[in-house]
PDB file of N, CA and C in Angstrom:
ATOM      1  N   MET A 649      -8.825  71.493  28.748  1.00 87.00           N
ATOM      2  CA  MET A 649      -8.111  70.247  28.691  1.00 87.00           C
ATOM      3  C   MET A 649      -6.941  70.322  29.654  1.00 87.00           C
ATOM      4  N   ARG A 650      -6.769  69.234  30.399  1.00 91.00           N
ATOM      5  CA  ARG A 650      -5.681  69.162  31.367  1.00 91.00           C
ATOM      6  C   ARG A 650      -4.876  67.891  31.100  1.00 91.00           C
ATOM      7  N   PHE A 651      -3.565  68.038  30.966  1.00 94.00           N
ATOM      8  CA  PHE A 651      -2.659  66.913  30.811  1.00 94.00           C
ATOM      9  C   PHE A 651      -1.948  66.678  32.142  1.00 94.00           C
ATOM     10  N   GLU A 652      -1.788  65.404  32.515  1.00 96.00           N
ATOM     11  CA  GLU A 652      -1.076  65.053  33.742  1.00 96.00           C
ATOM     12  C   GLU A 652      -0.065  63.951  33.437  1.00 96.00           C
ATOM     13  N   LEU A 653       1.129  64.068  33.993  1.00 97.00           N
ATOM     14  CA  LEU A 653       2.162  63.056  33.848  1.00 97.00           C
ATOM     15  C   LEU A 653       2.360  62.383  35.201  1.00 97.00           C
ATOM     16  N   TRP A 654       2.213  61.074  35.238  1.00 97.00           N
ATOM     17  CA  TRP A 654       2.309  60.293  36.470  1.00 97.00           C
ATOM     18  C   TRP A 654       3.536  59.386  36.402  1.00 97.00           C
ATOM     19  N   SER A 655       4.116  59.061  37.539  1.00 96.00           N
ATOM     20  CA  SER A 655       5.272  58.173  37.587  1.00 96.00           C
ATOM     21  C   SER A 655       4.847  56.703  37.539  1.00 96.00           C
ATOM     22  N   GLY A 656       3.594  56.416  37.738  1.00 95.00           N
ATOM     23  CA  GLY A 656       3.027  55.069  37.685  1.00 95.00           C
ATOM     24  C   GLY A 656       1.531  55.198  37.490  1.00 95.00           C
ATOM     25  N   PRO A 657       0.800  54.097  37.550  1.00 94.00           N
ATOM     26  CA  PRO A 657      -0.652  54.187  37.388  1.00 94.00           C
ATOM     27  C   PRO A 657      -1.263  55.201  38.357  1.00 94.00           C
ATOM     28  N   PRO A 658      -2.142  56.069  37.857  1.00 94.00           N
ATOM     29  CA  PRO A 658      -2.725  57.103  38.709  1.00 94.00           C
ATOM     30  C   PRO A 658      -3.759  56.545  39.679  1.00 94.00           C
ATOM     31  N   THR A 659      -4.043  57.340  40.686  1.00 93.00           N
ATOM     32  CA  THR A 659      -5.084  56.992  41.653  1.00 93.00           C
ATOM     33  C   THR A 659      -6.450  57.106  40.985  1.00 93.00           C
ATOM     34  N   ALA A 660      -7.453  56.593  41.652  1.00 91.00           N
ATOM     35  CA  ALA A 660      -8.822  56.667  41.114  1.00 91.00           C
ATOM     36  C   ALA A 660      -9.225  58.124  40.924  1.00 91.00           C
ATOM     37  N   VAL A 661      -9.978  58.367  39.883  1.00 91.00           N
ATOM     38  CA  VAL A 661     -10.445  59.716  39.587  1.00 91.00           C
ATOM     39  C   VAL A 661     -11.728  59.999  40.370  1.00 91.00           C
ATOM     40  N   ASP A 662     -11.940  61.257  40.680  1.00 91.00           N
ATOM     41  CA  ASP A 662     -13.159  61.677  41.377  1.00 91.00           C
ATOM     42  C   ASP A 662     -14.389  61.205  40.581  1.00 91.00           C
ATOM     43  N   PRO A 663     -15.418  60.705  41.252  1.00 90.00           N
ATOM     44  CA  PRO A 663     -16.605  60.193  40.556  1.00 90.00           C
ATOM     45  C   PRO A 663     -17.355  61.227  39.714  1.00 90.00           C
ATOM     46  N   SER A 664     -17.063  62.499  39.892  1.00 89.00           N
ATOM     47  CA  SER A 664     -17.742  63.510  39.071  1.00 89.00           C
ATOM     48  C   SER A 664     -17.281  63.455  37.617  1.00 89.00           C
ATOM     49  N   TRP A 665     -16.146  62.799  37.348  1.00 91.00           N
ATOM     50  CA  TRP A 665     -15.693  62.577  35.975  1.00 91.00           C
ATOM     51  C   TRP A 665     -16.422  61.343  35.483  1.00 91.00           C
ATOM     52  N   GLN A 666     -17.423  61.523  34.630  1.00 81.00           N
ATOM     53  CA  GLN A 666     -18.396  60.480  34.341  1.00 81.00           C
ATOM     54  C   GLN A 666     -18.026  59.542  33.198  1.00 81.00           C
ATOM     55  N   ARG A 667     -17.262  60.009  32.252  1.00 76.00           N
ATOM     56  CA  ARG A 667     -16.920  59.165  31.106  1.00 76.00           C
ATOM     57  C   ARG A 667     -15.417  58.956  31.081  1.00 76.00           C
ATOM     58  N   SER A 668     -14.965  57.809  30.586  1.00 85.00           N
ATOM     59  CA  SER A 668     -13.525  57.597  30.525  1.00 85.00           C
ATOM     60  C   SER A 668     -13.156  56.640  29.401  1.00 85.00           C
ATOM     61  N   TRP A 669     -11.896  56.696  29.035  1.00 92.00           N
ATOM     62  CA  TRP A 669     -11.287  55.765  28.085  1.00 92.00           C
ATOM     63  C   TRP A 669      -9.878  55.489  28.573  1.00 92.00           C
ATOM     64  N   SER A 670      -9.453  54.254  28.484  1.00 93.00           N
ATOM     65  CA  SER A 670      -8.090  53.879  28.867  1.00 93.00           C
ATOM     66  C   SER A 670      -7.473  53.085  27.733  1.00 93.00           C
ATOM     67  N   GLY A 671      -6.187  53.282  27.525  1.00 95.00           N
ATOM     68  CA  GLY A 671      -5.497  52.537  26.484  1.00 95.00           C
ATOM     69  C   GLY A 671      -4.031  52.891  26.466  1.00 95.00           C
ATOM     70  N   ARG A 672      -3.410  52.612  25.313  1.00 96.00           N
ATOM     71  CA  ARG A 672      -1.994  52.915  25.140  1.00 96.00           C
ATOM     72  C   ARG A 672      -1.825  53.734  23.879  1.00 96.00           C
ATOM     73  N   VAL A 673      -0.845  54.630  23.915  1.00 96.00           N
ATOM     74  CA  VAL A 673      -0.514  55.445  22.746  1.00 96.00           C
ATOM     75  C   VAL A 673       1.005  55.542  22.647  1.00 96.00           C
ATOM     76  N   ARG A 674       1.487  55.736  21.433  1.00 95.00           N
ATOM     77  CA  ARG A 674       2.909  56.033  21.199  1.00 95.00           C
ATOM     78  C   ARG A 674       2.957  57.454  20.690  1.00 95.00           C
ATOM     79  N   VAL A 675       3.803  58.259  21.314  1.00 93.00           N
ATOM     80  CA  VAL A 675       3.927  59.671  20.950  1.00 93.00           C
ATOM     81  C   VAL A 675       5.338  59.870  20.392  1.00 93.00           C
ATOM     82  N   PRO A 676       5.501  59.851  19.046  1.00 95.00           N
ATOM     83  CA  PRO A 676       6.844  59.933  18.449  1.00 95.00           C
ATOM     84  C   PRO A 676       7.659  61.146  18.894  1.00 95.00           C
ATOM     85  N   SER A 677       7.032  62.290  19.018  1.00 95.00           N
ATOM     86  CA  SER A 677       7.766  63.505  19.399  1.00 95.00           C
ATOM     87  C   SER A 677       7.919  63.644  20.911  1.00 95.00           C
ATOM     88  N   GLY A 678       7.079  62.949  21.669  1.00 96.00           N
ATOM     89  CA  GLY A 678       7.069  63.108  23.119  1.00 96.00           C
ATOM     90  C   GLY A 678       6.348  64.364  23.572  1.00 96.00           C
ATOM     91  N   ARG A 679       5.701  65.049  22.634  1.00 95.00           N
ATOM     92  CA  ARG A 679       5.012  66.299  22.964  1.00 95.00           C
ATOM     93  C   ARG A 679       3.582  66.250  22.435  1.00 95.00           C
ATOM     94  N   LEU A 680       2.655  66.815  23.214  1.00 92.00           N
ATOM     95  CA  LEU A 680       1.235  66.846  22.862  1.00 92.00           C
ATOM     96  C   LEU A 680       0.751  68.285  22.813  1.00 92.00           C
ATOM     97  N   GLN A 681      -0.229  68.518  21.950  1.00 88.00           N
ATOM     98  CA  GLN A 681      -0.832  69.845  21.888  1.00 88.00           C
ATOM     99  C   GLN A 681      -2.303  69.683  21.546  1.00 88.00           C
ATOM    100  N   ALA A 682      -3.172  70.309  22.330  1.00 83.00           N
ATOM    101  CA  ALA A 682      -4.609  70.292  22.057  1.00 83.00           C
ATOM    102  C   ALA A 682      -4.886  71.309  20.958  1.00 83.00           C
ATOM    103  N   ARG A 683      -5.738  70.939  20.023  1.00 76.00           N
ATOM    104  CA  ARG A 683      -6.102  71.842  18.927  1.00 76.00           C
ATOM    105  C   ARG A 683      -7.608  71.856  18.774  1.00 76.00           C
ATOM    106  N   GLU A 684      -8.125  73.011  18.455  1.00 71.00           N
ATOM    107  CA  GLU A 684      -9.555  73.152  18.208  1.00 71.00           C
ATOM    108  C   GLU A 684      -9.808  73.006  16.720  1.00 71.00           C
ATOM    109  N   ASN A 685     -10.892  72.341  16.362  1.00 65.00           N
ATOM    110  CA  ASN A 685     -11.221  72.151  14.955  1.00 65.00           C
ATOM    111  C   ASN A 685     -11.744  73.409  14.298  1.00 65.00           C
ATOM    112  N   PHE A 686     -12.458  74.223  15.017  1.00 60.00           N
ATOM    113  CA  PHE A 686     -13.146  75.350  14.403  1.00 60.00           C
ATOM    114  C   PHE A 686     -12.491  76.698  14.667  1.00 60.00           C
ATOM    115  N   MET A 687     -11.482  76.762  15.512  1.00 63.00           N
ATOM    116  CA  MET A 687     -10.822  78.028  15.800  1.00 63.00           C
ATOM    117  C   MET A 687      -9.314  77.818  15.779  1.00 63.00           C
ATOM    118  N   GLY A 688      -8.589  78.783  15.240  1.00 62.00           N
ATOM    119  CA  GLY A 688      -7.140  78.692  15.209  1.00 62.00           C
ATOM    120  C   GLY A 688      -6.539  79.179  16.506  1.00 62.00           C
ATOM    121  N   GLY A 689      -5.242  79.394  16.481  1.00 62.00           N
ATOM    122  CA  GLY A 689      -4.577  79.922  17.660  1.00 62.00           C
ATOM    123  C   GLY A 689      -3.513  78.988  18.173  1.00 62.00           C
ATOM    124  N   ASP A 690      -2.601  79.559  18.909  1.00 66.00           N
ATOM    125  CA  ASP A 690      -1.535  78.778  19.509  1.00 66.00           C
ATOM    126  C   ASP A 690      -2.006  78.184  20.834  1.00 66.00           C
ATOM    127  N   HIS A 691      -1.633  76.951  21.066  1.00 75.00           N
ATOM    128  CA  HIS A 691      -1.980  76.274  22.300  1.00 75.00           C
ATOM    129  C   HIS A 691      -0.700  75.773  22.954  1.00 75.00           C
ATOM    130  N   GLU A 692      -0.699  75.707  24.265  1.00 83.00           N
ATOM    131  CA  GLU A 692       0.471  75.259  25.004  1.00 83.00           C
ATOM    132  C   GLU A 692       0.776  73.792  24.689  1.00 83.00           C
ATOM    133  N   THR A 693       2.050  73.488  24.560  1.00 91.00           N
ATOM    134  CA  THR A 693       2.500  72.122  24.298  1.00 91.00           C
ATOM    135  C   THR A 693       2.829  71.442  25.619  1.00 91.00           C
ATOM    136  N   PHE A 694       2.396  70.195  25.761  1.00 94.00           N
ATOM    137  CA  PHE A 694       2.687  69.399  26.955  1.00 94.00           C
ATOM    138  C   PHE A 694       3.800  68.421  26.596  1.00 94.00           C
ATOM    139  N   ASP A 695       4.900  68.499  27.311  1.00 96.00           N
ATOM    140  CA  ASP A 695       6.069  67.663  27.050  1.00 96.00           C
ATOM    141  C   ASP A 695       6.071  66.470  28.008  1.00 96.00           C
ATOM    142  N   LEU A 696       5.987  65.272  27.440  1.00 96.00           N
ATOM    143  CA  LEU A 696       6.001  64.057  28.245  1.00 96.00           C
ATOM    144  C   LEU A 696       7.412  63.707  28.731  1.00 96.00           C
ATOM    145  N   GLY A 697       8.418  64.347  28.159  1.00 95.00           N
ATOM    146  CA  GLY A 697       9.785  64.153  28.626  1.00 95.00           C
ATOM    147  C   GLY A 697      10.561  63.066  27.903  1.00 95.00           C
ATOM    148  N   CYS A 698       9.894  62.255  27.086  1.00 94.00           N
ATOM    149  CA  CYS A 698      10.561  61.184  26.346  1.00 94.00           C
ATOM    150  C   CYS A 698       9.910  61.045  24.975  1.00 94.00           C
ATOM    151  N   ALA A 699      10.739  60.956  23.945  1.00 94.00           N
ATOM    152  CA  ALA A 699      10.232  60.773  22.588  1.00 94.00           C
ATOM    153  C   ALA A 699      10.116  59.287  22.258  1.00 94.00           C
ATOM    154  N   ASP A 700       9.171  58.965  21.381  1.00 93.00           N
ATOM    155  CA  ASP A 700       8.965  57.618  20.850  1.00 93.00           C
ATOM    156  C   ASP A 700       8.841  56.559  21.942  1.00 93.00           C
ATOM    157  N   VAL A 701       8.005  56.851  22.912  1.00 93.00           N
ATOM    158  CA  VAL A 701       7.757  55.953  24.035  1.00 93.00           C
ATOM    159  C   VAL A 701       6.278  55.575  24.036  1.00 93.00           C
ATOM    160  N   GLU A 702       5.976  54.354  24.435  1.00 95.00           N
ATOM    161  CA  GLU A 702       4.586  53.924  24.562  1.00 95.00           C
ATOM    162  C   GLU A 702       4.086  54.309  25.953  1.00 95.00           C
ATOM    163  N   TRP A 703       2.937  54.966  25.978  1.00 97.00           N
ATOM    164  CA  TRP A 703       2.356  55.469  27.219  1.00 97.00           C
ATOM    165  C   TRP A 703       1.010  54.818  27.487  1.00 97.00           C
ATOM    166  N   SER A 704       0.746  54.548  28.745  1.00 96.00           N
ATOM    167  CA  SER A 704      -0.616  54.228  29.173  1.00 96.00           C
ATOM    168  C   SER A 704      -1.308  55.563  29.378  1.00 96.00           C
ATOM    169  N   VAL A 705      -2.584  55.600  29.071  1.00 96.00           N
ATOM    170  CA  VAL A 705      -3.318  56.862  29.214  1.00 96.00           C
ATOM    171  C   VAL A 705      -4.747  56.583  29.650  1.00 96.00           C
ATOM    172  N   ASP A 706      -5.236  57.420  30.543  1.00 94.00           N
ATOM    173  CA  ASP A 706      -6.652  57.457  30.927  1.00 94.00           C
ATOM    174  C   ASP A 706      -7.185  58.797  30.470  1.00 94.00           C
ATOM    175  N   VAL A 707      -8.316  58.775  29.784  1.00 94.00           N
ATOM    176  CA  VAL A 707      -8.961  60.015  29.353  1.00 94.00           C
ATOM    177  C   VAL A 707     -10.301  60.105  30.072  1.00 94.00           C
ATOM    178  N   HIS A 708     -10.489  61.196  30.799  1.00 94.00           N
ATOM    179  CA  HIS A 708     -11.724  61.401  31.555  1.00 94.00           C
ATOM    180  C   HIS A 708     -12.366  62.702  31.100  1.00 94.00           C
ATOM    181  N   ALA A 709     -13.675  62.735  31.112  1.00 94.00           N
ATOM    182  CA  ALA A 709     -14.401  63.930  30.706  1.00 94.00           C
ATOM    183  C   ALA A 709     -15.594  64.144  31.622  1.00 94.00           C
ATOM    184  N   LYS A 710     -15.977  65.394  31.748  1.00 90.00           N
ATOM    185  CA  LYS A 710     -17.236  65.705  32.436  1.00 90.00           C
ATOM    186  C   LYS A 710     -17.813  66.964  31.821  1.00 90.00           C
ATOM    187  N   THR A 711     -19.111  67.061  31.906  1.00 86.00           N
ATOM    188  CA  THR A 711     -19.822  68.192  31.339  1.00 86.00           C
ATOM    189  C   THR A 711     -20.410  69.023  32.462  1.00 86.00           C
ATOM    190  N   LEU A 712     -20.156  70.311  32.414  1.00 80.00           N
ATOM    191  CA  LEU A 712     -20.748  71.241  33.370  1.00 80.00           C
ATOM    192  C   LEU A 712     -21.848  72.013  32.643  1.00 80.00           C
ATOM    193  N   GLU A 713     -22.999  72.061  33.248  1.00 77.00           N
ATOM    194  CA  GLU A 713     -24.140  72.784  32.662  1.00 77.00           C
ATOM    195  C   GLU A 713     -24.739  73.706  33.698  1.00 77.00           C
ATOM    196  N   ASN A 714     -25.263  74.800  33.222  1.00 70.00           N
ATOM    197  CA  ASN A 714     -25.931  75.740  34.107  1.00 70.00           C
ATOM    198  C   ASN A 714     -27.221  76.190  33.440  1.00 70.00           C
ATOM    199  N   HIS A 715     -28.320  75.650  33.899  1.00 67.00           N
ATOM    200  CA  HIS A 715     -29.623  76.097  33.403  1.00 67.00           C
ATOM    201  C   HIS A 715     -30.485  76.642  34.556  1.00 67.00           C
ATOM    202  N   PHE A 716     -29.820  76.911  35.692  1.00 67.00           N
ATOM    203  CA  PHE A 716     -30.539  77.425  36.854  1.00 67.00           C
ATOM    204  C   PHE A 716     -30.377  78.930  37.026  1.00 67.00           C
ATOM    205  N   ASP A 717     -29.238  79.467  36.631  1.00 67.00           N
ATOM    206  CA  ASP A 717     -28.923  80.878  36.847  1.00 67.00           C
ATOM    207  C   ASP A 717     -29.338  81.700  35.632  1.00 67.00           C
ATOM    208  N   PRO A 718     -30.353  82.552  35.741  1.00 68.00           N
ATOM    209  CA  PRO A 718     -30.813  83.332  34.588  1.00 68.00           C
ATOM    210  C   PRO A 718     -29.789  84.350  34.105  1.00 68.00           C
ATOM    211  N   ASP A 719     -28.806  84.686  34.939  1.00 70.00           N
ATOM    212  CA  ASP A 719     -27.779  85.638  34.530  1.00 70.00           C
ATOM    213  C   ASP A 719     -26.584  84.960  33.860  1.00 70.00           C
ATOM    214  N   PHE A 720     -26.587  83.637  33.778  1.00 66.00           N
ATOM    215  CA  PHE A 720     -25.489  82.911  33.155  1.00 66.00           C
ATOM    216  C   PHE A 720     -25.564  83.104  31.644  1.00 66.00           C
ATOM    217  N   PRO A 721     -24.476  83.482  31.009  1.00 67.00           N
ATOM    218  CA  PRO A 721     -24.519  83.732  29.560  1.00 67.00           C
ATOM    219  C   PRO A 721     -24.981  82.500  28.787  1.00 67.00           C
ATOM    220  N   PRO A 722     -25.993  82.638  27.936  1.00 63.00           N
ATOM    221  CA  PRO A 722     -26.536  81.475  27.231  1.00 63.00           C
ATOM    222  C   PRO A 722     -25.561  80.852  26.236  1.00 63.00           C
ATOM    223  N   ASP A 723     -24.570  81.613  25.760  1.00 64.00           N
ATOM    224  CA  ASP A 723     -23.638  81.052  24.789  1.00 64.00           C
ATOM    225  C   ASP A 723     -22.570  80.168  25.426  1.00 64.00           C
ATOM    226  N   ILE A 724     -22.463  80.158  26.743  1.00 65.00           N
ATOM    227  CA  ILE A 724     -21.555  79.233  27.420  1.00 65.00           C
ATOM    228  C   ILE A 724     -22.334  78.411  28.454  1.00 65.00           C
ATOM    229  N   PHE A 725     -23.497  77.974  28.043  1.00 70.00           N
ATOM    230  CA  PHE A 725     -24.393  77.196  28.883  1.00 70.00           C
ATOM    231  C   PHE A 725     -23.768  75.848  29.269  1.00 70.00           C
ATOM    232  N   ARG A 726     -22.961  75.290  28.364  1.00 74.00           N
ATOM    233  CA  ARG A 726     -22.418  73.948  28.563  1.00 74.00           C
ATOM    234  C   ARG A 726     -20.911  73.968  28.290  1.00 74.00           C
ATOM    235  N   VAL A 727     -20.137  73.384  29.200  1.00 78.00           N
ATOM    236  CA  VAL A 727     -18.689  73.328  29.052  1.00 78.00           C
ATOM    237  C   VAL A 727     -18.248  71.884  29.276  1.00 78.00           C
ATOM    238  N   GLU A 728     -17.397  71.372  28.387  1.00 84.00           N
ATOM    239  CA  GLU A 728     -16.853  70.035  28.564  1.00 84.00           C
ATOM    240  C   GLU A 728     -15.398  70.149  28.992  1.00 84.00           C
ATOM    241  N   LEU A 729     -15.048  69.431  30.052  1.00 88.00           N
ATOM    242  CA  LEU A 729     -13.688  69.397  30.579  1.00 88.00           C
ATOM    243  C   LEU A 729     -13.091  68.021  30.286  1.00 88.00           C
ATOM    244  N   PHE A 730     -11.815  68.002  29.954  1.00 91.00           N
ATOM    245  CA  PHE A 730     -11.116  66.750  29.670  1.00 91.00           C
ATOM    246  C   PHE A 730      -9.839  66.676  30.495  1.00 91.00           C
ATOM    247  N   LYS A 731      -9.562  65.490  31.009  1.00 93.00           N
ATOM    248  CA  LYS A 731      -8.340  65.245  31.780  1.00 93.00           C
ATOM    249  C   LYS A 731      -7.675  64.010  31.173  1.00 93.00           C
ATOM    250  N   LEU A 732      -6.429  64.161  30.729  1.00 95.00           N
ATOM    251  CA  LEU A 732      -5.664  63.055  30.167  1.00 95.00           C
ATOM    252  C   LEU A 732      -4.486  62.780  31.087  1.00 95.00           C
ATOM    253  N   ARG A 733      -4.397  61.539  31.596  1.00 96.00           N
ATOM    254  CA  ARG A 733      -3.361  61.178  32.563  1.00 96.00           C
ATOM    255  C   ARG A 733      -2.448  60.130  31.916  1.00 96.00           C
ATOM    256  N   PHE A 734      -1.149  60.436  31.826  1.00 97.00           N
ATOM    257  CA  PHE A 734      -0.167  59.595  31.159  1.00 97.00           C
ATOM    258  C   PHE A 734       0.839  59.022  32.153  1.00 97.00           C
ATOM    259  N   TRP A 735       1.265  57.778  31.918  1.00 97.00           N
ATOM    260  CA  TRP A 735       2.377  57.169  32.625  1.00 97.00           C
ATOM    261  C   TRP A 735       2.981  56.131  31.672  1.00 97.00           C
ATOM    262  N   ARG A 736       4.274  55.888  31.831  1.00 95.00           N
ATOM    263  CA  ARG A 736       4.965  54.969  30.918  1.00 95.00           C
ATOM    264  C   ARG A 736       4.349  53.588  30.998  1.00 95.00           C
ATOM    265  N   PHE A 737       4.117  53.013  29.824  1.00 94.00           N
ATOM    266  CA  PHE A 737       3.555  51.668  29.746  1.00 94.00           C
ATOM    267  C   PHE A 737       4.589  50.663  30.222  1.00 94.00           C
ATOM    268  N   ASP A 738       4.175  49.752  31.087  1.00 86.00           N
ATOM    269  CA  ASP A 738       5.042  48.705  31.629  1.00 86.00           C
ATOM    270  C   ASP A 738       4.863  47.460  30.757  1.00 86.00           C
ATOM    271  N   HIS A 739       5.902  47.054  30.032  1.00 82.00           N
ATOM    272  CA  HIS A 739       5.824  45.916  29.099  1.00 82.00           C
ATOM    273  C   HIS A 739       5.897  44.559  29.786  1.00 82.00           C
ATOM    274  N   ARG A 740       5.978  44.527  31.107  1.00 78.00           N
ATOM    275  CA  ARG A 740       6.073  43.226  31.804  1.00 78.00           C
ATOM    276  C   ARG A 740       4.867  42.388  31.610  1.00 78.00           C
TER     277      ARG A 740
END
């Protein structure tokens, strides 16, 4: 998972990112942390720099698969990558 903070609406994402969602969120603490449902552990916190602010966000995902390389470990055959891009929502 990758978090990005933009000063305004971000540029177009590379076409290899196949799925997306766009919307608005309010983050009361101003900080985000990715968490896994099935495994514990500490994860790095992403600080948006402002608490209780409404943010525009684009969420993009892509799946990487490898079924061509016989030496590729079968337990990590498929990996999903996520990119979340935030910028302050403009109320105009």
